Short mmCIF file of C-alpha atoms and ligand atoms in Angstrom, two decimals:
data_model
loop_
_atom_site.label_atom_id
_atom_site.label_comp_id
_atom_site.label_asym_id
_atom_site.label_seq_id
_atom_site.Cartn_x
_atom_site.Cartn_y
_atom_site.Cartn_z
CA UNK G 1 -47.04 -30.90 54.59
CA UNK G 2 -46.78 -30.84 59.02
CA UNK G 3 -46.53 -27.57 60.20
CA UNK G 4 -43.67 -26.42 62.11
CA UNK G 5 -43.47 -26.58 66.01
CA UNK G 6 -43.70 -23.23 67.74
CA UNK G 7 -40.57 -22.23 69.69
CA UNK G 8 -42.06 -22.49 73.12
CA UNK G 9 -41.12 -19.99 75.13
CA UNK G 10 -39.81 -17.92 72.66
CA UNK G 11 -42.30 -17.76 69.95
CA UNK G 12 -44.55 -16.92 73.80
CA UNK G 13 -42.62 -13.79 74.59
CA UNK G 14 -42.87 -12.76 70.83
CA UNK G 15 -47.09 -13.47 71.20
CA UNK G 16 -46.53 -10.89 74.51
CA UNK G 17 -44.77 -8.29 72.72
CA UNK G 18 -47.35 -8.50 70.14
CA UNK G 19 -50.04 -7.88 73.07
CA UNK G 20 -48.37 -5.10 74.78
CA UNK G 21 -47.46 -7.16 77.59
CA UNK G 22 -44.01 -7.42 76.88
CA UNK G 23 -40.72 -9.16 79.90
CA UNK G 24 -38.07 -10.54 80.24
CA UNK G 25 -36.72 -12.68 82.89
CA UNK G 26 -34.71 -11.36 86.40
CA UNK G 27 -32.73 -13.40 88.54
CA UNK G 28 -32.82 -11.58 92.49
CA UNK G 29 -29.64 -10.11 91.79
CA UNK G 30 -31.27 -8.05 88.64
CA UNK G 31 -29.53 -10.09 85.95
CA UNK G 32 -32.27 -9.84 83.11
CA UNK G 33 -32.43 -12.56 80.19
CA UNK G 34 -34.59 -13.94 77.75
CA UNK G 35 -37.05 -16.68 77.71
CA UNK G 36 -36.41 -19.59 78.41
CA UNK G 37 -33.58 -19.47 81.15
CA UNK G 38 -34.09 -21.95 84.08
CA UNK G 39 -30.75 -20.48 85.52
CA UNK G 40 -28.87 -17.15 85.58
CA UNK G 41 -25.61 -18.05 83.72
CA UNK G 42 -23.98 -15.37 85.54
CA UNK G 43 -24.95 -15.70 89.30
CA UNK G 44 -26.76 -19.18 89.34
CA UNK G 45 -30.33 -18.08 90.90
CA UNK G 46 -32.61 -20.32 89.85
CA UNK G 47 -34.88 -18.30 90.69
CA UNK G 48 -36.22 -16.25 87.64
CA UNK G 49 -39.49 -13.93 87.88
CA UNK G 50 -40.97 -12.42 84.78
CA UNK G 51 -40.45 -8.40 84.84
CA UNK G 52 -42.67 -6.01 82.50
CA UNK G 53 -39.80 -4.63 79.58
CA UNK G 54 -39.50 -1.20 79.91
CA UNK G 55 -40.94 0.61 77.27
CA UNK G 56 -38.41 2.40 75.63
CA UNK G 57 -35.17 1.06 75.47
CA UNK G 58 -31.61 2.52 73.99
CA UNK G 59 -29.53 1.78 70.99
CA UNK G 60 -26.26 0.36 71.67
CA UNK G 61 -25.24 -0.35 68.52
CA UNK G 62 -26.33 -1.34 65.22
CA UNK G 63 -25.25 -1.73 61.30
CA UNK G 64 -26.96 -1.86 58.41
CA UNK G 65 -26.99 -4.85 56.25
CA UNK G 66 -26.42 -4.65 52.43
CA UNK G 67 -25.76 -8.32 52.10
CA UNK G 68 -28.52 -10.17 53.54
CA UNK G 69 -29.16 -14.37 53.98
CA UNK G 70 -31.45 -15.59 51.51
CA UNK G 71 -33.80 -15.36 54.68
CA UNK G 72 -33.75 -11.96 54.61
CA UNK G 73 -33.28 -10.74 50.82
CA UNK G 74 -35.99 -8.79 50.23
CA UNK G 75 -35.47 -6.69 53.35
CA UNK G 76 -32.18 -5.77 52.80
CA UNK G 77 -30.86 -3.11 53.50
CA UNK G 78 -32.08 -3.41 57.10
CA UNK G 79 -30.38 -2.10 60.04
CA UNK G 80 -30.40 -4.73 63.09
CA UNK G 81 -28.85 -3.44 66.45
CA UNK G 82 -28.44 -4.16 69.87
CA UNK G 83 -31.19 -2.24 72.26
CA UNK G 84 -30.94 -1.75 75.91
CA UNK G 85 -33.51 -2.37 77.71
CA UNK G 86 -32.36 -1.80 81.32
CA UNK G 87 -31.58 -5.02 83.05
CA UNK G 88 -31.84 -6.96 79.44
CA UNK G 89 -30.80 -5.92 76.14
CA UNK G 90 -32.40 -7.15 73.23
CA UNK G 91 -31.12 -7.63 69.01
CA UNK G 92 -34.18 -6.42 66.67
CA UNK G 93 -34.31 -4.80 63.33
CA UNK G 94 -35.06 -0.97 63.02
CA UNK G 95 -37.62 0.85 61.50
CA UNK G 96 -39.66 3.99 60.78
CA UNK G 97 -36.22 5.42 60.65
CA UNK G 98 -33.77 6.29 57.82
CA UNK G 99 -31.11 3.98 58.50
CA UNK G 100 -28.58 6.76 57.93
CA UNK G 101 -30.20 8.20 61.17
CA UNK G 102 -30.26 5.58 63.73
CA UNK G 103 -27.40 6.53 66.31
CA UNK G 104 -26.09 5.00 69.78
CA UNK G 105 -28.88 6.30 72.01
CA UNK G 106 -31.40 6.23 69.83
CA UNK G 107 -34.51 5.66 71.69
CA UNK G 108 -36.72 3.28 70.44
CA UNK G 109 -39.69 1.35 71.49
CA UNK G 110 -40.30 -2.96 70.61
CA UNK G 111 -42.68 -4.71 68.45
CA UNK G 112 -43.39 -7.27 66.65
CA UNK G 113 -43.27 -7.38 62.83
CA UNK G 114 -43.20 -9.23 59.81
CA UNK G 115 -39.72 -10.03 57.81
CA UNK G 116 -40.52 -9.11 54.29
CA UNK G 117 -38.91 -11.58 52.05
CA UNK G 118 -40.55 -14.92 54.53
CA UNK G 119 -43.55 -13.26 56.72
CA UNK G 120 -41.68 -14.84 59.66
CA UNK G 121 -42.16 -12.56 62.78
CA UNK G 122 -39.31 -11.19 63.94
CA UNK G 123 -38.50 -8.34 66.91
CA UNK G 124 -38.82 -4.69 65.21
CA UNK G 125 -37.40 -1.42 66.88
CA UNK G 126 -39.38 1.78 66.14
CA UNK G 127 -38.08 5.51 67.31
CA UNK G 128 -40.03 6.68 69.87
CA UNK L 1 4.93 -33.47 81.90
CA UNK L 2 6.23 -33.69 77.81
CA UNK L 3 5.15 -30.87 75.56
CA UNK L 4 3.46 -32.46 72.28
CA UNK L 5 5.70 -31.84 68.84
CA UNK L 6 4.45 -30.76 65.34
CA UNK L 7 6.19 -33.93 63.61
CA UNK L 8 4.38 -32.68 60.37
CA UNK L 9 2.05 -30.25 59.06
CA UNK L 10 0.01 -29.98 55.36
CA UNK L 11 -2.51 -27.19 54.03
CA UNK L 12 -3.94 -27.17 50.45
CA UNK L 13 -4.21 -24.41 48.24
CA UNK L 14 -7.01 -22.41 49.91
CA UNK L 15 -9.58 -20.98 47.89
CA UNK L 16 -12.70 -21.53 45.57
CA UNK L 17 -12.83 -25.40 44.76
CA UNK L 18 -16.21 -25.82 44.39
CA UNK L 19 -16.06 -29.24 42.74
CA UNK L 20 -13.78 -30.53 45.34
CA UNK L 21 -15.73 -32.65 47.74
CA UNK L 22 -14.25 -32.68 51.64
CA UNK L 23 -12.88 -35.56 51.89
CA UNK L 24 -10.80 -34.76 48.74
CA UNK L 25 -9.42 -32.06 50.39
CA UNK L 26 -8.85 -33.25 53.99
CA UNK L 27 -6.76 -36.54 52.28
CA UNK L 28 -4.79 -33.97 50.66
CA UNK L 29 -3.33 -32.52 53.44
CA UNK L 30 -3.35 -35.47 55.90
CA UNK L 31 -1.45 -37.25 53.50
CA UNK L 32 1.21 -34.29 53.04
CA UNK L 33 1.20 -34.13 56.91
CA UNK L 34 1.75 -37.07 57.53
CA UNK L 35 4.49 -37.78 54.34
CA UNK L 36 6.43 -34.91 56.02
CA UNK L 37 5.92 -36.02 59.30
CA UNK L 38 7.70 -39.56 58.97
CA UNK L 39 5.70 -41.05 61.27
CA UNK L 40 4.64 -44.91 60.12
CA UNK L 41 0.21 -44.39 59.87
CA UNK L 42 0.45 -47.46 62.27
CA UNK L 43 1.40 -45.57 65.23
CA UNK L 44 -1.25 -43.06 65.00
CA UNK L 45 -3.85 -43.43 68.00
CA UNK L 46 -6.44 -40.85 66.47
CA UNK L 47 -8.10 -37.97 64.55
CA UNK L 48 -9.33 -34.79 65.61
CA UNK L 49 -10.96 -33.14 62.60
CA UNK L 50 -12.20 -30.29 62.73
CA UNK L 51 -15.61 -29.25 60.68
CA UNK L 52 -18.60 -27.01 61.10
CA UNK L 53 -20.96 -26.65 58.01
CA UNK L 54 -20.61 -30.35 56.81
CA UNK L 55 -24.12 -30.92 57.54
CA UNK L 56 -25.56 -27.68 55.28
CA UNK L 57 -22.49 -28.13 52.59
CA UNK L 58 -22.15 -31.54 51.46
CA UNK L 59 -25.30 -33.42 53.30
CA UNK L 60 -22.57 -35.01 55.69
CA UNK L 61 -22.37 -35.55 59.05
CA UNK L 62 -20.24 -38.16 60.87
CA UNK L 63 -17.36 -37.07 59.26
CA UNK L 64 -14.44 -38.21 61.59
CA UNK L 65 -14.49 -41.62 60.03
CA UNK L 66 -14.67 -40.62 56.53
CA UNK L 67 -11.61 -38.58 56.55
CA UNK L 68 -9.62 -40.76 58.91
CA UNK L 69 -10.76 -43.38 56.21
CA UNK L 70 -9.58 -40.80 53.49
CA UNK L 71 -6.05 -40.66 54.77
CA UNK L 72 -5.57 -44.22 55.46
CA UNK L 73 -5.94 -44.64 58.81
CA UNK L 74 -8.24 -46.49 60.93
CA UNK L 75 -8.42 -45.40 64.01
CA UNK L 76 -10.78 -43.51 66.39
CA UNK L 77 -12.17 -40.22 64.65
CA UNK L 78 -13.75 -38.03 66.46
CA UNK L 79 -15.21 -34.51 64.78
CA UNK L 80 -14.78 -31.53 66.60
CA UNK L 81 -16.93 -28.35 66.52
CA UNK L 82 -16.86 -25.11 67.79
CA UNK L 83 -17.74 -23.07 64.74
CA UNK L 84 -14.68 -21.41 63.23
CA UNK L 85 -12.62 -22.88 66.32
CA UNK L 86 -13.39 -26.08 65.22
CA UNK L 87 -9.93 -27.31 64.42
CA UNK L 88 -8.41 -25.13 67.56
CA UNK L 89 -10.40 -27.43 70.08
CA UNK L 90 -9.06 -30.91 68.11
CA UNK L 91 -5.46 -29.44 69.23
CA UNK L 92 -6.77 -28.31 72.91
CA UNK L 93 -7.68 -32.09 72.80
CA UNK L 94 -4.61 -33.81 71.85
CA UNK L 95 -2.35 -32.01 73.18
CA UNK L 96 -3.85 -33.06 76.07
CA UNK L 97 -4.30 -36.75 75.53
CA UNK L 98 -0.63 -36.59 74.47
CA UNK L 99 0.80 -34.89 77.82
CA UNK L 100 -1.57 -37.61 79.61
CA UNK L 101 0.02 -40.36 78.22
CA UNK L 102 -2.96 -41.35 76.67
CA UNK L 103 -1.85 -41.30 73.12
CA UNK L 104 1.69 -41.04 71.51
CA UNK L 105 0.25 -39.34 68.02
CA UNK L 106 -2.20 -37.83 66.91
CA UNK L 107 -3.85 -36.58 63.93
CA UNK L 108 -5.42 -32.71 63.89
CA UNK L 109 -7.10 -30.86 61.31
CA UNK L 110 -10.45 -29.83 59.67
CA UNK L 111 -11.58 -29.39 56.17
CA UNK L 112 -14.31 -26.95 54.62
CA UNK L 113 -16.40 -27.26 51.46
CA UNK L 114 -18.33 -23.79 51.36
CA UNK L 115 -18.06 -22.55 47.59
CA UNK L 116 -19.81 -25.24 45.94
CA UNK L 117 -23.65 -23.94 47.55
CA UNK L 118 -22.94 -20.35 46.44
CA UNK L 119 -22.27 -16.81 49.07
CA UNK L 120 -25.62 -16.41 49.83
CA UNK L 121 -26.17 -20.07 51.12
CA UNK L 122 -22.68 -19.75 52.57
CA UNK L 123 -23.65 -16.55 54.13
CA UNK L 124 -26.83 -18.47 55.82
CA UNK L 125 -24.98 -20.88 57.25
CA UNK L 126 -22.43 -18.95 58.73
CA UNK L 127 -24.85 -17.00 60.71
CA UNK L 128 -26.22 -20.27 62.27
CA UNK L 129 -22.87 -19.89 64.75
CA UNK L 130 -25.28 -17.07 66.18
CA UNK L 131 -28.25 -17.11 68.76
CA UNK L 132 -30.69 -18.69 65.73
CA UNK L 133 -33.78 -17.20 68.34
CA UNK L 134 -32.37 -13.91 69.30
CA UNK L 135 -29.96 -12.74 66.47
CA UNK L 136 -30.41 -15.11 63.41
CA UNK L 137 -33.89 -14.21 63.57
CA UNK L 138 -33.25 -10.37 63.73
CA UNK L 139 -31.10 -10.20 60.82
CA UNK L 140 -27.89 -10.66 62.18
CA UNK L 141 -25.27 -11.93 59.81
CA UNK L 142 -21.89 -13.07 60.70
CA UNK L 143 -20.64 -10.07 59.14
CA UNK L 144 -23.11 -7.87 60.68
CA UNK L 145 -21.96 -9.49 64.25
CA UNK L 146 -18.60 -8.20 64.00
CA UNK L 147 -20.24 -4.89 62.21
CA UNK L 148 -21.85 -4.03 65.95
CA UNK L 149 -18.90 -5.24 67.33
CA UNK L 150 -16.99 -2.72 65.24
CA UNK L 151 -19.25 0.19 65.77
CA UNK L 152 -18.76 -0.61 69.71
CA UNK L 153 -15.24 -0.30 69.45
CA UNK L 154 -15.30 2.61 67.68
CA UNK L 155 -17.58 4.07 70.56
CA UNK L 156 -16.08 3.17 73.37
CA UNK L 157 -12.20 3.48 71.79
CA UNK L 158 -12.00 5.75 69.00
CA UNK L 159 -10.44 4.48 65.97
CA UNK L 160 -11.78 4.37 61.94
CA UNK L 161 -12.39 2.38 59.42
CA UNK L 162 -8.89 3.74 57.94
CA UNK L 163 -7.53 1.83 60.86
CA UNK L 164 -9.30 -1.50 59.90
CA UNK L 165 -8.10 -0.70 56.10
CA UNK L 166 -4.68 -0.59 57.15
CA UNK L 167 -5.34 -3.99 58.58
CA UNK L 168 -6.12 -5.35 55.37
CA UNK L 169 -3.51 -3.76 53.56
CA UNK L 170 -0.81 -5.50 55.93
CA UNK L 171 -2.51 -9.02 55.61
CA UNK L 172 -2.95 -9.16 52.04
CA UNK L 173 0.45 -7.91 51.25
CA UNK L 174 1.86 -10.80 53.62
CA UNK L 175 -0.09 -13.25 51.52
CA UNK L 176 1.55 -12.85 48.25
CA UNK L 177 4.60 -14.98 49.10
CA UNK L 178 2.07 -17.58 50.53
CA UNK L 179 1.28 -19.73 47.56
CA UNK L 180 -1.03 -21.55 50.25
CA UNK L 181 -3.42 -18.47 50.21
CA UNK L 182 -6.69 -17.46 48.17
CA UNK L 183 -6.09 -13.76 47.65
CA UNK L 184 -2.71 -12.67 46.70
CA UNK L 185 -3.43 -9.59 45.68
CA UNK L 186 -1.65 -6.51 47.13
CA UNK L 187 -4.80 -3.56 47.80
CA UNK L 188 -4.69 -0.18 48.86
CA UNK L 189 -5.51 2.05 51.65
CA UNK L 190 -7.90 3.46 49.27
CA UNK L 191 -9.02 0.74 47.51
CA UNK L 192 -10.44 -1.24 51.17
CA UNK L 193 -12.02 1.97 51.40
CA UNK L 194 -14.06 2.55 48.65
CA UNK L 195 -15.17 -1.08 48.35
CA UNK L 196 -18.86 -1.77 48.96
CA UNK L 197 -20.44 -1.71 52.39
CA UNK L 198 -21.64 -5.27 53.73
CA UNK L 199 -23.01 -4.28 57.07
CA UNK L 200 -21.65 -0.50 58.19
CA UNK L 201 -19.36 0.14 59.11
CA UNK L 202 -17.53 -2.86 57.33
CA UNK L 203 -16.63 -3.31 53.44
CA UNK L 204 -15.60 -5.85 51.31
CA UNK L 205 -12.16 -5.70 52.08
CA UNK L 206 -13.07 -5.98 55.55
CA UNK L 207 -13.65 -9.68 55.65
CA UNK L 208 -12.55 -12.87 55.29
CA UNK L 209 -13.12 -14.77 51.84
CA UNK L 210 -15.83 -18.00 51.39
CA UNK L 211 -12.92 -20.59 51.03
CA UNK L 212 -12.72 -24.16 50.34
CA UNK L 213 -9.92 -25.96 51.99
CA UNK L 214 -8.44 -28.14 54.42
CA UNK L 215 -5.07 -28.32 56.94
CA UNK L 216 -3.49 -31.12 58.94
CA UNK L 217 -0.98 -31.80 61.53
CA UNK L 218 0.64 -34.91 62.89
CA UNK L 219 1.19 -33.95 67.11
CA UNK L 220 3.17 -36.83 68.61
CA UNK L 221 4.74 -37.32 72.18
CA UNK L 222 8.58 -35.50 72.42
CA UNK L 223 9.24 -39.33 73.37
CA UNK L 224 7.72 -40.91 70.24
CA UNK L 225 9.59 -38.18 67.97
CA UNK L 226 13.15 -38.46 69.67
CA UNK L 227 12.73 -42.31 69.55
CA UNK L 228 11.91 -42.00 65.89
CA UNK L 229 14.45 -39.72 64.79
CA UNK L 230 12.07 -37.21 63.84
CA UNK L 231 12.63 -34.05 62.83
CA UNK L 232 9.99 -31.93 65.13
CA UNK L 233 11.44 -28.80 66.72
CA UNK L 234 8.55 -26.99 67.32
CA UNK L 235 6.10 -28.07 70.83
CA UNK L 236 3.01 -26.95 71.28
CA UNK L 237 3.68 -25.57 75.08
CA UNK L 238 0.53 -23.91 76.05
CA UNK L 239 -3.42 -24.46 75.49
CA UNK L 240 -6.05 -22.60 76.62
CA UNK L 241 -9.61 -22.26 75.89
CA UNK L 242 -12.30 -19.77 77.07
CA UNK L 243 -16.08 -18.73 76.54
CA UNK L 244 -18.99 -16.23 76.34
CA UNK L 245 -22.30 -15.96 76.52
CA UNK L 246 -23.22 -17.25 72.87
CA UNK L 247 -25.79 -14.01 71.80
CA UNK L 248 -23.89 -10.37 72.19
CA UNK L 249 -27.00 -9.26 73.17
CA UNK L 250 -26.18 -10.83 76.73
CA UNK L 251 -22.61 -9.80 76.96
CA UNK L 252 -21.46 -6.31 79.53
CA UNK L 253 -19.33 -5.13 76.28
CA UNK L 254 -19.12 -5.51 72.53
CA UNK L 255 -16.04 -4.39 72.16
CA UNK L 256 -14.25 -7.13 74.28
CA UNK L 257 -13.80 -10.76 73.91
CA UNK L 258 -13.44 -11.97 77.00
CA UNK L 259 -13.10 -15.73 75.97
CA UNK L 260 -9.77 -15.00 74.39
CA UNK L 261 -8.27 -13.10 77.18
CA UNK L 262 -9.13 -16.53 79.57
CA UNK L 263 -7.61 -18.54 76.68
CA UNK L 264 -4.48 -16.21 76.29
CA UNK L 265 -4.88 -16.07 79.73
CA UNK L 266 -4.61 -20.34 80.46
CA UNK L 267 -2.33 -20.61 77.54
CA UNK L 268 -0.11 -18.14 78.53
CA UNK L 269 0.29 -19.76 82.34
CA UNK L 270 0.83 -23.34 80.46
CA UNK L 271 3.92 -22.41 79.08
CA UNK L 272 5.34 -20.46 81.29
CA UNK L 273 5.14 -17.23 79.58
CA UNK L 274 3.94 -13.81 78.87
CA UNK L 275 2.61 -11.73 76.03
CA UNK L 276 5.71 -9.52 75.88
CA UNK L 277 7.66 -13.07 75.22
CA UNK L 278 5.61 -13.88 72.17
CA UNK L 279 8.20 -13.34 68.35
CA UNK L 280 4.54 -13.58 65.93
CA UNK L 281 1.37 -14.41 66.28
CA UNK L 282 -1.48 -15.81 64.10
CA UNK L 283 -4.67 -14.44 64.83
CA UNK L 284 -8.23 -15.10 63.86
CA UNK L 285 -9.19 -12.36 61.48
CA UNK L 286 -12.19 -13.34 59.93
CA UNK L 287 -13.02 -9.49 59.84
CA UNK L 288 -10.21 -6.44 60.35
CA UNK L 289 -11.67 -5.52 63.58
CA UNK L 290 -11.18 -9.30 65.09
CA UNK L 291 -7.80 -9.01 64.30
CA UNK L 292 -8.02 -5.77 66.90
CA UNK L 293 -10.04 -7.37 69.16
CA UNK L 294 -7.42 -10.61 69.81
CA UNK L 295 -4.23 -8.69 69.89
CA UNK L 296 -5.52 -6.35 72.60
CA UNK L 297 -6.83 -10.31 74.26
CA UNK L 298 -3.52 -11.78 73.34
CA UNK L 299 -1.89 -8.38 75.78
CA UNK L 300 0.11 -7.39 72.63
CA UNK L 301 -1.97 -3.83 73.29
CA UNK L 302 -4.29 -2.19 75.88
CA UNK L 303 -8.06 -2.05 75.34
CA UNK L 304 -8.23 0.57 72.65
CA UNK L 305 -4.72 0.90 71.82
CA UNK L 306 -4.73 -2.76 69.30
CA UNK L 307 -6.89 -0.71 66.49
CA UNK L 308 -3.57 1.21 65.50
CA UNK L 309 -1.03 -1.01 65.37
CA UNK L 310 -1.23 -1.79 61.49
CA UNK L 311 -1.94 1.76 60.78
CA UNK L 312 1.85 2.48 62.81
CA UNK L 313 3.12 -0.65 61.21
CA UNK L 314 3.99 -2.62 64.24
CA UNK L 315 1.90 -5.23 63.31
CA UNK L 316 3.20 -5.99 59.30
CA UNK L 317 6.29 -8.49 58.56
CA UNK L 318 8.55 -5.18 59.16
CA UNK L 319 7.30 -4.62 63.00
CA UNK L 320 8.25 -5.73 66.13
CA UNK L 321 5.06 -7.42 66.59
CA UNK L 322 4.12 -9.08 63.13
CA UNK L 323 0.50 -10.15 62.87
CA UNK L 324 -0.68 -12.87 60.68
CA UNK L 325 2.54 -13.38 58.79
CA UNK L 326 0.28 -15.77 56.58
CA UNK L 327 -1.93 -13.28 55.37
CA UNK L 328 -4.27 -14.21 58.21
CA UNK L 329 -8.13 -15.50 57.19
CA UNK L 330 -8.48 -12.10 55.39
CA UNK L 331 -6.52 -13.23 52.73
CA UNK L 332 -5.25 -16.69 53.29
CA UNK L 333 -8.67 -17.66 53.21
CA UNK L 334 -11.41 -18.76 55.94
CA UNK L 335 -12.47 -22.89 55.88
CA UNK L 336 -13.94 -22.67 59.26
CA UNK L 337 -13.48 -25.77 60.05
CA UNK L 338 -9.43 -26.15 58.83
CA UNK L 339 -8.10 -22.68 60.16
CA UNK L 340 -7.24 -23.58 63.65
CA UNK L 341 -5.28 -26.22 62.14
CA UNK L 342 -4.00 -23.95 59.70
CA UNK L 343 -2.51 -21.69 61.94
CA UNK L 344 -0.68 -23.80 63.57
CA UNK L 345 0.99 -24.98 60.75
CA UNK L 346 1.79 -21.78 59.66
CA UNK L 347 3.30 -20.87 63.28
CA UNK L 348 5.19 -24.48 62.93
CA UNK L 349 6.87 -23.35 59.88
CA UNK L 350 7.88 -19.75 60.92
CA UNK L 351 9.77 -20.79 63.61
CA UNK L 352 11.77 -23.58 62.09
CA UNK L 353 12.35 -21.33 58.80
CA UNK L 354 10.62 -23.03 56.55
CA UNK L 355 7.82 -20.80 56.16
CA UNK L 356 8.13 -17.58 53.30
CA UNK L 357 7.70 -15.10 55.42
CA UNK L 358 9.92 -16.54 58.55
CA UNK L 359 12.10 -13.86 57.88
CA UNK L 360 10.14 -11.87 59.58
CA UNK L 361 11.19 -12.85 62.95
CA UNK L 362 14.44 -14.24 61.93
CA UNK L 363 14.95 -15.10 65.93
CA UNK L 364 11.94 -16.35 66.78
CA UNK L 365 10.96 -18.95 69.45
CA UNK L 366 8.01 -18.63 70.49
CA UNK L 367 4.49 -17.85 68.35
CA UNK L 368 0.83 -17.73 69.50
CA UNK L 369 -2.23 -18.99 67.44
CA UNK L 370 -5.63 -17.34 68.39
CA UNK L 371 -8.93 -19.39 66.69
CA UNK L 372 -11.94 -17.98 67.32
CA UNK L 373 -15.76 -19.07 67.28
CA UNK L 374 -18.86 -17.31 66.19
CA UNK L 375 -18.55 -13.43 68.16
CA UNK L 376 -15.83 -15.12 69.87
CA UNK L 377 -17.64 -17.09 72.29
CA UNK L 378 -15.44 -19.92 71.83
CA UNK L 379 -11.45 -19.05 71.62
CA UNK L 380 -8.75 -21.48 71.58
CA UNK L 381 -5.02 -20.00 72.08
CA UNK L 382 -2.43 -21.98 71.68
CA UNK L 383 1.65 -21.07 72.63
CA UNK L 384 4.44 -22.76 70.18
CA UNK L 385 7.81 -22.82 70.97
CA UNK L 386 11.30 -24.12 68.87
CA UNK L 387 12.37 -26.76 71.73
CA UNK L 388 15.35 -27.79 70.10
ZN1 ZN P 401 -28.67 -13.36 88.04
#
């Protein structure tokens, strides 16, 4: 069986988070994005540089998913949330906290975990 | 500039038809539309066809020619894909071509076969309308995405699950007389609140069902309709489309849908009307919260006020601004690629008086269709008016 090719800058970004060197891309006007980006869709700046991802972000919205796709069957129920890290927001699975206790404003750090169902890498948030 | 007329429309019974192929579903709707229109098939210039998940559900790409053939047409046929707004995008392209004089008759339509692969695989297929790398791999599902938007809405503006339940109750009640509807069952607010959660804060009754079905309509130029003495009293007078970042995380807020704002603004300007002129609307309520976001983007309500519209009875068939007289996606069903044209058919039938809920707006002259893709990263809005 042929092994699937990595997803370029996305997998490199996960590698960086795993190594404790998480980053995001920022244009000259302070718009933040996740890779790959060649242009800022907000201001069309092509001058995007890597900035260090802050150690923690705040949950801006969240849901506890009880009806998953097959790729997350054994993960459910799980919490998916969007967290605000300043110039950039990230979507991840929240672990290390009872789903009932996740709130808008919960402070989280970002790491790379594994999906229970498939063993694939996943962006994981943990309360800080 | 002359506005295209809706010369005929056809819609299959929406529901669970796992054994029916997409081509058979579309053939039924398309032939019904052609028959109803009185248009000679030789006069059709093109087929614009919406479909979202045909590769996953039927292992079938390149559906344009297949569907033209299924309704006996030998014409250029193109498939449009904009997730749940695929058919809306097909309508828009047809409206432009007819207005430009490039075509006199275009069949628009869409079909989706979904239940044959089961709920889990269909949930998986629907999820690919989101950003695969940054959303789907973080566990995002289609209901999950709207749950994130609903929670943001509650946080920003207030409202409750009970308000959402009133939307479900309303749309179920509207569908009771719609023979095309997947679900013809009255429910109570209590039923909705007690239903199992699928993605908090959304429950089973906040969600549209998984649906097989097809819809088609025949659009003609005004001149063609007149020359051929067609009975086509309803015209498409405005078209608009908006876009947004694909991933929710990249948007400024999750409780507003700027793509729909833009589509509505463009469609209203195109038709020379404003939201206050609209008598009736079919909006994209794939989830109850989506109806709230839609009626705010369409300008019927200020931000934060759409949530109580159903609770207050304003968007019911007895209210001042009836929304989703068909039952909406919620009760009528949501065969993704067909939905936009099914909405157009509903509004055309309401305005010409042939829809079973047309009595809700007896003197209605202007209706609007709002068709949204994914988490509203694509939206089309069309204005329909009684032209004669
Ligand atoms: Zn920028």
